[in-house]
């Protein structure tokens, strides 16, 4: 089975379309949450995802905030302004869809799916080997996929010495998976690893491989929409620089 794994689309429909066409034919799509927030097209992103066949989709912290499950104080200045804008824009269908998203963890075959971390599915960031180490005790499958940090990476556990190693899989090189590992496909709509291209991954459950992928898209077009919507300028600038 060939699975498109993606996360953190953040209302960036142009990046989402680029990923869907770059990925080619897939058997399933696993989306790890944060459909909305930051970007200019929350309704378009939600509608596009909702119509994808064989989709598994989780709730992220921005989705939870837009439907009123998170206090606005949990977000910093620009993120909060953006959140208020998102709340004013989302239509009834979007709200309904976001409300029905599961917060996870979910299990698909040998893989645990969460937005943040296995022990704190909505909020915790798995950004270093220490946090990753603590999280290996919180899931039972060989593999776990997380989003939320917007950085494409893999935390590999050596069970003999209990050490965790951070690896950055090379783009377009299939990475053969060995138990146990926590993987992040990066962010579709707002990558933060200094590469402006939309980030995602292809998981092949038969070959047991993970391939990190990047898809270029028209960043200027999205920046124009962000500015026209009156969203924070920072959200436009960062897209071009990938932070
Ligand atoms: Zn996010």
PDB file of C-alpha atoms and ligand atoms in Angstrom:
ATOM      1  CA  UNK A   1       0.000   0.000   0.000  1.00  0.00           C
ATOM      2  CA  UNK A   2       1.317   3.425  -1.021  1.00  0.00           C
ATOM      3  CA  UNK A   3       0.333   6.107   1.500  1.00  0.00           C
ATOM      4  CA  UNK A   4       0.634   9.871   1.189  1.00  0.00           C
ATOM      5  CA  UNK A   5       1.435  11.219   4.660  1.00  0.00           C
ATOM      6  CA  UNK A   6       1.122  14.924   5.276  1.00  0.00           C
ATOM      7  CA  UNK A   7       0.533  17.443   8.031  1.00  0.00           C
ATOM      8  CA  UNK A   8       0.137  21.132   8.844  1.00  0.00           C
ATOM      9  CA  UNK A   9      -1.511  22.364   5.678  1.00  0.00           C
ATOM     10  CA  UNK A  10      -2.469  25.603   7.385  1.00  0.00           C
ATOM     11  CA  UNK A  11      -5.046  26.905   4.940  1.00  0.00           C
ATOM     12  CA  UNK A  12      -2.563  26.876   2.057  1.00  0.00           C
ATOM     13  CA  UNK A  13      -4.588  25.421  -0.829  1.00  0.00           C
ATOM     14  CA  UNK A  14      -1.904  26.163  -3.426  1.00  0.00           C
ATOM     15  CA  UNK A  15       0.647  24.061  -1.521  1.00  0.00           C
ATOM     16  CA  UNK A  16      -1.916  21.300  -0.949  1.00  0.00           C
ATOM     17  CA  UNK A  17      -2.721  21.059  -4.671  1.00  0.00           C
ATOM     18  CA  UNK A  18       1.007  20.894  -5.455  1.00  0.00           C
ATOM     19  CA  UNK A  19       1.455  17.997  -3.026  1.00  0.00           C
ATOM     20  CA  UNK A  20      -1.559  16.080  -4.317  1.00  0.00           C
ATOM     21  CA  UNK A  21      -0.341  16.278  -7.889  1.00  0.00           C
ATOM     22  CA  UNK A  22       3.314  15.611  -7.011  1.00  0.00           C
ATOM     23  CA  UNK A  23       2.400  12.501  -4.973  1.00  0.00           C
ATOM     24  CA  UNK A  24       0.775  10.725  -7.926  1.00  0.00           C
ATOM     25  CA  UNK A  25      -1.478   7.738  -7.353  1.00  0.00           C
ATOM     26  CA  UNK A  26      -1.784   6.618  -3.733  1.00  0.00           C
ATOM     27  CA  UNK A  27      -3.920   4.036  -1.953  1.00  0.00           C
ATOM     28  CA  UNK A  28      -4.516   6.129   1.151  1.00  0.00           C
ATOM     29  CA  UNK A  29      -3.926   9.613   2.518  1.00  0.00           C
ATOM     30  CA  UNK A  30      -3.040  10.163   6.172  1.00  0.00           C
ATOM     31  CA  UNK A  31      -3.270  13.782   7.296  1.00  0.00           C
ATOM     32  CA  UNK A  32      -1.924  14.580  10.763  1.00  0.00           C
ATOM     33  CA  UNK A  33      -3.905  17.762  11.364  1.00  0.00           C
ATOM     34  CA  UNK A  34      -3.719  21.578  11.344  1.00  0.00           C
ATOM     35  CA  UNK A  35      -5.851  22.073   8.255  1.00  0.00           C
ATOM     36  CA  UNK A  36      -6.415  25.700   9.234  1.00  0.00           C
ATOM     37  CA  UNK A  37      -4.465  28.557  10.834  1.00  0.00           C
ATOM     38  CA  UNK A  38      -1.913  31.028   9.349  1.00  0.00           C
ATOM     39  CA  UNK A  39      -2.973  30.784   5.697  1.00  0.00           C
ATOM     40  CA  UNK A  40      -5.669  32.407   3.547  1.00  0.00           C
ATOM     41  CA  UNK A  41      -7.843  29.443   2.428  1.00  0.00           C
ATOM     42  CA  UNK A  42      -9.219  27.419   5.384  1.00  0.00           C
ATOM     43  CA  UNK A  43     -12.507  26.485   3.684  1.00  0.00           C
ATOM     44  CA  UNK A  44     -10.887  25.440   0.404  1.00  0.00           C
ATOM     45  CA  UNK A  45      -8.331  23.229   2.172  1.00  0.00           C
ATOM     46  CA  UNK A  46     -10.970  21.566   4.334  1.00  0.00           C
ATOM     47  CA  UNK A  47     -13.293  20.917   1.383  1.00  0.00           C
ATOM     48  CA  UNK A  48     -10.466  19.506  -0.753  1.00  0.00           C
ATOM     49  CA  UNK A  49      -9.366  17.122   1.996  1.00  0.00           C
ATOM     50  CA  UNK A  50     -12.882  16.059   2.871  1.00  0.00           C
ATOM     51  CA  UNK A  51     -13.421  14.849  -0.695  1.00  0.00           C
ATOM     52  CA  UNK A  52     -10.236  12.777  -0.916  1.00  0.00           C
ATOM     53  CA  UNK A  53     -10.874   9.023  -1.082  1.00  0.00           C
ATOM     54  CA  UNK A  54      -9.406   6.799   1.648  1.00  0.00           C
ATOM     55  CA  UNK A  55      -8.500   9.696   3.899  1.00  0.00           C
ATOM     56  CA  UNK A  56      -7.603   9.424   7.568  1.00  0.00           C
ATOM     57  CA  UNK A  57      -7.423  12.875   9.144  1.00  0.00           C
ATOM     58  CA  UNK A  58      -6.568  13.968  12.672  1.00  0.00           C
ATOM     59  CA  UNK A  59      -7.253  17.162  14.583  1.00  0.00           C
ATOM     60  CA  UNK A  60      -4.367  19.579  15.204  1.00  0.00           C
ATOM     61  CA  UNK A  61      -4.051  22.355  17.767  1.00  0.00           C
ATOM     62  CA  UNK A  62      -5.103  25.056  15.275  1.00  0.00           C
ATOM     63  CA  UNK A  63      -8.175  23.037  14.278  1.00  0.00           C
ATOM     64  CA  UNK A  64      -9.050  22.621  17.959  1.00  0.00           C
ATOM     65  CA  UNK A  65      -8.656  26.355  18.515  1.00  0.00           C
ATOM     66  CA  UNK A  66     -10.885  27.321  15.585  1.00  0.00           C
ATOM     67  CA  UNK A  67     -13.723  25.137  16.885  1.00  0.00           C
ATOM     68  CA  UNK A  68     -13.323  26.649  20.342  1.00  0.00           C
ATOM     69  CA  UNK A  69     -11.632  23.773  22.172  1.00  0.00           C
ATOM     70  CA  UNK A  70      -8.475  25.755  23.005  1.00  0.00           C
ATOM     71  CA  UNK A  71      -8.144  29.086  24.783  1.00  0.00           C
ATOM     72  CA  UNK A  72      -6.786  31.848  22.520  1.00  0.00           C
ATOM     73  CA  UNK A  73      -4.239  32.643  25.227  1.00  0.00           C
ATOM     74  CA  UNK A  74      -2.444  29.442  24.259  1.00  0.00           C
ATOM     75  CA  UNK A  75      -1.362  31.167  21.026  1.00  0.00           C
ATOM     76  CA  UNK A  76       1.191  33.963  20.607  1.00  0.00           C
ATOM     77  CA  UNK A  77       0.437  37.403  19.083  1.00  0.00           C
ATOM     78  CA  UNK A  78       0.469  36.724  15.346  1.00  0.00           C
ATOM     79  CA  UNK A  79      -0.955  33.221  15.673  1.00  0.00           C
ATOM     80  CA  UNK A  80      -3.774  34.637  17.766  1.00  0.00           C
ATOM     81  CA  UNK A  81      -4.602  37.387  15.240  1.00  0.00           C
ATOM     82  CA  UNK A  82      -4.584  34.770  12.535  1.00  0.00           C
ATOM     83  CA  UNK A  83      -6.808  32.509  14.615  1.00  0.00           C
ATOM     84  CA  UNK A  84      -9.387  35.243  15.040  1.00  0.00           C
ATOM     85  CA  UNK A  85      -9.369  35.797  11.284  1.00  0.00           C
ATOM     86  CA  UNK A  86      -9.798  32.058  10.671  1.00  0.00           C
ATOM     87  CA  UNK A  87     -12.748  31.960  13.049  1.00  0.00           C
ATOM     88  CA  UNK A  88     -14.392  34.787  11.155  1.00  0.00           C
ATOM     89  CA  UNK A  89     -13.899  32.995   7.817  1.00  0.00           C
ATOM     90  CA  UNK A  90     -14.785  29.352   8.381  1.00  0.00           C
ATOM     91  CA  UNK A  91     -18.171  28.313   7.068  1.00  0.00           C
ATOM     92  CA  UNK A  92     -20.614  25.850   8.625  1.00  0.00           C
ATOM     93  CA  UNK A  93     -19.331  22.862   6.599  1.00  0.00           C
ATOM     94  CA  UNK A  94     -15.726  23.547   7.602  1.00  0.00           C
ATOM     95  CA  UNK A  95     -16.658  23.885  11.266  1.00  0.00           C
ATOM     96  CA  UNK A  96     -18.650  20.686  11.155  1.00  0.00           C
ATOM     97  CA  UNK A  97     -15.791  18.774   9.544  1.00  0.00           C
ATOM     98  CA  UNK A  98     -13.196  20.101  12.005  1.00  0.00           C
ATOM     99  CA  UNK A  99     -15.445  19.191  14.954  1.00  0.00           C
ATOM    100  CA  UNK A 100     -15.661  15.600  13.782  1.00  0.00           C
ATOM    101  CA  UNK A 101     -11.898  15.086  13.473  1.00  0.00           C
ATOM    102  CA  UNK A 102     -10.443  12.590  15.973  1.00  0.00           C
ATOM    103  CA  UNK A 103      -7.715  13.884  18.277  1.00  0.00           C
ATOM    104  CA  UNK A 104      -5.816  10.592  18.139  1.00  0.00           C
ATOM    105  CA  UNK A 105      -3.727   8.615  18.574  1.00  0.00           C
ATOM    106  CA  UNK A 106      -5.016   6.411  15.755  1.00  0.00           C
ATOM    107  CA  UNK A 107      -3.438   3.146  14.674  1.00  0.00           C
ATOM    108  CA  UNK A 108      -3.143   2.038  11.051  1.00  0.00           C
ATOM    109  CA  UNK A 109      -1.387  -1.318  10.652  1.00  0.00           C
ATOM    110  CA  UNK A 110       2.023  -0.974  12.232  1.00  0.00           C
ATOM    111  CA  UNK A 111       1.870   2.808  12.556  1.00  0.00           C
ATOM    112  CA  UNK A 112       0.570   5.136  15.278  1.00  0.00           C
ATOM    113  CA  UNK A 113      -0.695   8.503  14.012  1.00  0.00           C
ATOM    114  CA  UNK A 114      -0.793  11.717  16.053  1.00  0.00           C
ATOM    115  CA  UNK A 115      -0.548  15.455  15.450  1.00  0.00           C
ATOM    116  CA  UNK A 116       1.782  16.346  18.346  1.00  0.00           C
ATOM    117  CA  UNK A 117       3.187  13.399  20.273  1.00  0.00           C
ATOM    118  CA  UNK A 118       1.904   9.980  21.391  1.00  0.00           C
ATOM    119  CA  UNK A 119       1.691  11.098  25.023  1.00  0.00           C
ATOM    120  CA  UNK A 120       0.133  14.479  24.237  1.00  0.00           C
ATOM    121  CA  UNK A 121      -1.533  14.091  20.815  1.00  0.00           C
ATOM    122  CA  UNK A 122      -2.523  17.704  20.223  1.00  0.00           C
ATOM    123  CA  UNK A 123       0.106  19.862  21.896  1.00  0.00           C
ATOM    124  CA  UNK A 124       3.554  18.382  22.510  1.00  0.00           C
ATOM    125  CA  UNK A 125       6.314  18.997  19.954  1.00  0.00           C
ATOM    126  CA  UNK A 126       8.728  16.124  19.272  1.00  0.00           C
ATOM    127  CA  UNK A 127      11.676  18.348  18.445  1.00  0.00           C
ATOM    128  CA  UNK A 128      14.660  16.668  20.074  1.00  0.00           C
ATOM    129  CA  UNK A 129      15.969  13.255  21.043  1.00  0.00           C
ATOM    130  CA  UNK A 130      15.046  13.683  24.715  1.00  0.00           C
ATOM    131  CA  UNK A 131      11.352  14.327  24.022  1.00  0.00           C
ATOM    132  CA  UNK A 132      11.395  11.562  21.412  1.00  0.00           C
ATOM    133  CA  UNK A 133      12.910   9.119  23.939  1.00  0.00           C
ATOM    134  CA  UNK A 134      10.154   9.800  26.454  1.00  0.00           C
ATOM    135  CA  UNK A 135       7.536   9.257  23.780  1.00  0.00           C
ATOM    136  CA  UNK A 136       8.715   5.817  22.693  1.00  0.00           C
ATOM    137  CA  UNK A 137       7.078   4.509  25.886  1.00  0.00           C
ATOM    138  CA  UNK A 138       3.742   6.006  24.861  1.00  0.00           C
ATOM    139  CA  UNK A 139       3.030   3.882  21.774  1.00  0.00           C
ATOM    140  CA  UNK A 140       3.255   0.179  20.954  1.00  0.00           C
ATOM    141  CA  UNK A 141       3.576  -0.002  17.183  1.00  0.00           C
ATOM    142  CA  UNK A 142       6.936  -0.142  15.390  1.00  0.00           C
ATOM    143  CA  UNK A 143       6.429   3.255  13.817  1.00  0.00           C
ATOM    144  CA  UNK A 144       4.809   6.507  14.823  1.00  0.00           C
ATOM    145  CA  UNK A 145       4.123   9.495  12.583  1.00  0.00           C
ATOM    146  CA  UNK A 146       3.833  13.003  14.037  1.00  0.00           C
ATOM    147  CA  UNK A 147       3.405  16.522  12.656  1.00  0.00           C
ATOM    148  CA  UNK A 148       3.191  19.855  14.531  1.00  0.00           C
ATOM    149  CA  UNK A 149       6.890  20.909  14.400  1.00  0.00           C
ATOM    150  CA  UNK A 150       6.824  21.520  10.617  1.00  0.00           C
ATOM    151  CA  UNK A 151      10.259  19.888  10.284  1.00  0.00           C
ATOM    152  CA  UNK A 152      10.820  16.772   8.199  1.00  0.00           C
ATOM    153  CA  UNK A 153      12.824  14.306  10.344  1.00  0.00           C
ATOM    154  CA  UNK A 154      13.102  10.839  11.910  1.00  0.00           C
ATOM    155  CA  UNK A 155      13.923   9.806  15.493  1.00  0.00           C
ATOM    156  CA  UNK A 156      15.304   6.308  15.543  1.00  0.00           C
ATOM    157  CA  UNK A 157      15.438   4.281  18.787  1.00  0.00           C
ATOM    158  CA  UNK A 158      18.294   1.856  19.346  1.00  0.00           C
ATOM    159  CA  UNK A 159      16.657  -0.581  21.776  1.00  0.00           C
ATOM    160  CA  UNK A 160      19.994  -2.133  22.784  1.00  0.00           C
ATOM    161  CA  UNK A 161      21.366   1.014  24.376  1.00  0.00           C
ATOM    162  CA  UNK A 162      18.073   2.930  24.620  1.00  0.00           C
ATOM    163  CA  UNK A 163      19.553   5.849  22.702  1.00  0.00           C
ATOM    164  CA  UNK A 164      17.631   7.962  20.212  1.00  0.00           C
ATOM    165  CA  UNK A 165      19.285   9.326  17.086  1.00  0.00           C
ATOM    166  CA  UNK A 166      17.910  12.154  14.950  1.00  0.00           C
ATOM    167  CA  UNK A 167      18.104  11.582  11.221  1.00  0.00           C
ATOM    168  CA  UNK A 168      17.038  13.861   8.387  1.00  0.00           C
ATOM    169  CA  UNK A 169      15.949  11.582   5.531  1.00  0.00           C
ATOM    170  CA  UNK A 170      17.242  12.797   2.178  1.00  0.00           C
ATOM    171  CA  UNK A 171      14.563  14.030  -0.212  1.00  0.00           C
ATOM    172  CA  UNK A 172      13.495  11.437  -2.795  1.00  0.00           C
ATOM    173  CA  UNK A 173      15.670   8.674  -1.284  1.00  0.00           C
ATOM    174  CA  UNK A 174      13.563   5.779   0.050  1.00  0.00           C
ATOM    175  CA  UNK A 175      14.532   5.214   3.680  1.00  0.00           C
ATOM    176  CA  UNK A 176      14.121   1.598   4.787  1.00  0.00           C
ATOM    177  CA  UNK A 177      12.288   1.571   8.097  1.00  0.00           C
ATOM    178  CA  UNK A 178      13.534  -0.456  11.034  1.00  0.00           C
ATOM    179  CA  UNK A 179      11.707  -0.649  14.354  1.00  0.00           C
ATOM    180  CA  UNK A 180      11.356   1.653  16.156  1.00  0.00           C
ATOM    181  CA  UNK A 181      11.086   5.132  14.753  1.00  0.00           C
ATOM    182  CA  UNK A 182       9.105   8.375  15.085  1.00  0.00           C
ATOM    183  CA  UNK A 183       8.755  10.098  11.712  1.00  0.00           C
ATOM    184  CA  UNK A 184       7.642  13.580  10.719  1.00  0.00           C
ATOM    185  CA  UNK A 185       6.625  14.376   7.112  1.00  0.00           C
ATOM    186  CA  UNK A 186       7.131  18.131   7.675  1.00  0.00           C
ATOM    187  CA  UNK A 187       4.548  20.755   6.773  1.00  0.00           C
ATOM    188  CA  UNK A 188       2.624  21.213   3.532  1.00  0.00           C
ATOM    189  CA  UNK A 189       1.607  24.819   4.045  1.00  0.00           C
ATOM    190  CA  UNK A 190       4.330  26.345   6.206  1.00  0.00           C
ATOM    191  CA  UNK A 191       7.643  24.421   6.219  1.00  0.00           C
ATOM    192  CA  UNK A 192      10.100  25.527   8.909  1.00  0.00           C
ATOM    193  CA  UNK A 193      13.312  23.887   7.748  1.00  0.00           C
ATOM    194  CA  UNK A 194      14.510  26.684   5.470  1.00  0.00           C
ATOM    195  CA  UNK A 195      13.157  25.019   2.363  1.00  0.00           C
ATOM    196  CA  UNK A 196      10.102  26.833   1.039  1.00  0.00           C
ATOM    197  CA  UNK A 197       8.766  23.852  -0.891  1.00  0.00           C
ATOM    198  CA  UNK A 198       5.766  21.963   0.507  1.00  0.00           C
ATOM    199  CA  UNK A 199       6.904  18.977   2.567  1.00  0.00           C
ATOM    200  CA  UNK A 200       5.316  15.522   2.770  1.00  0.00           C
ATOM    201  CA  UNK A 201       6.218  11.818   2.669  1.00  0.00           C
ATOM    202  CA  UNK A 202       5.314   8.616   0.894  1.00  0.00           C
ATOM    203  CA  UNK A 203       5.091   5.500   3.066  1.00  0.00           C
ATOM    204  CA  UNK A 204       5.139   2.155   1.279  1.00  0.00           C
ATOM    205  CA  UNK A 205       3.850  -0.467   3.690  1.00  0.00           C
ATOM    206  CA  UNK A 206       4.984  -3.450   1.570  1.00  0.00           C
ATOM    207  CA  UNK A 207       8.490  -2.217   0.747  1.00  0.00           C
ATOM    208  CA  UNK A 208       8.609  -0.796   4.275  1.00  0.00           C
ATOM    209  CA  UNK A 209      10.051   2.489   3.102  1.00  0.00           C
ATOM    210  CA  UNK A 210       9.598   6.163   3.880  1.00  0.00           C
ATOM    211  CA  UNK A 211      10.419   8.690   1.205  1.00  0.00           C
ATOM    212  CA  UNK A 212      10.681  12.360   2.129  1.00  0.00           C
ATOM    213  CA  UNK A 213       9.343  14.573  -0.644  1.00  0.00           C
ATOM    214  CA  UNK A 214       9.162  18.258  -1.517  1.00  0.00           C
ATOM    215  CA  UNK A 215       6.832  19.958  -3.976  1.00  0.00           C
ATOM    216  CA  UNK A 216       7.471  23.460  -5.283  1.00  0.00           C
ATOM    217  CA  UNK A 217       4.436  25.763  -5.488  1.00  0.00           C
ATOM    218  CA  UNK A 218       3.634  29.388  -6.283  1.00  0.00           C
ATOM    219  CA  UNK A 219       4.577  30.993  -2.941  1.00  0.00           C
ATOM    220  CA  UNK A 220       4.043  34.532  -4.281  1.00  0.00           C
ATOM    221  CA  UNK A 221       0.416  33.725  -5.058  1.00  0.00           C
ATOM    222  CA  UNK A 222      -0.202  32.659  -1.453  1.00  0.00           C
ATOM    223  CA  UNK A 223       1.667  35.679  -0.072  1.00  0.00           C
ATOM    224  CA  UNK A 224      -0.596  37.946  -2.147  1.00  0.00           C
ATOM    225  CA  UNK A 225      -3.694  36.279  -0.665  1.00  0.00           C
ATOM    226  CA  UNK A 226      -2.302  36.556   2.893  1.00  0.00           C
ATOM    227  CA  UNK A 227      -1.722  40.293   2.421  1.00  0.00           C
ATOM    228  CA  UNK A 228      -5.102  40.842   0.765  1.00  0.00           C
ATOM    229  CA  UNK A 229      -6.795  39.139   3.722  1.00  0.00           C
ATOM    230  CA  UNK A 230      -4.999  41.416   6.187  1.00  0.00           C
ATOM    231  CA  UNK A 231      -3.325  38.477   7.909  1.00  0.00           C
ATOM    232  CA  UNK A 232      -0.005  39.174   9.728  1.00  0.00           C
ATOM    233  CA  UNK A 233       2.811  40.144   7.307  1.00  0.00           C
ATOM    234  CA  UNK A 234       5.073  37.662   9.086  1.00  0.00           C
ATOM    235  CA  UNK A 235       2.921  34.789   7.769  1.00  0.00           C
ATOM    236  CA  UNK A 236       3.659  35.949   4.213  1.00  0.00           C
ATOM    237  CA  UNK A 237       7.391  36.567   4.677  1.00  0.00           C
ATOM    238  CA  UNK A 238       8.154  33.259   6.355  1.00  0.00           C
ATOM    239  CA  UNK A 239       6.699  31.202   3.486  1.00  0.00           C
ATOM    240  CA  UNK A 240       9.395  32.344   1.089  1.00  0.00           C
ATOM    241  CA  UNK A 241      12.186  31.638   3.570  1.00  0.00           C
ATOM    242  CA  UNK A 242      10.819  28.436   5.053  1.00  0.00           C
ATOM    243  CA  UNK A 243      10.682  29.257   8.782  1.00  0.00           C
TER     244      UNK A 243
HETATM  245 ZN1  LIG B   1       1.020  23.404  12.626  1.00  0.00          ZN
END
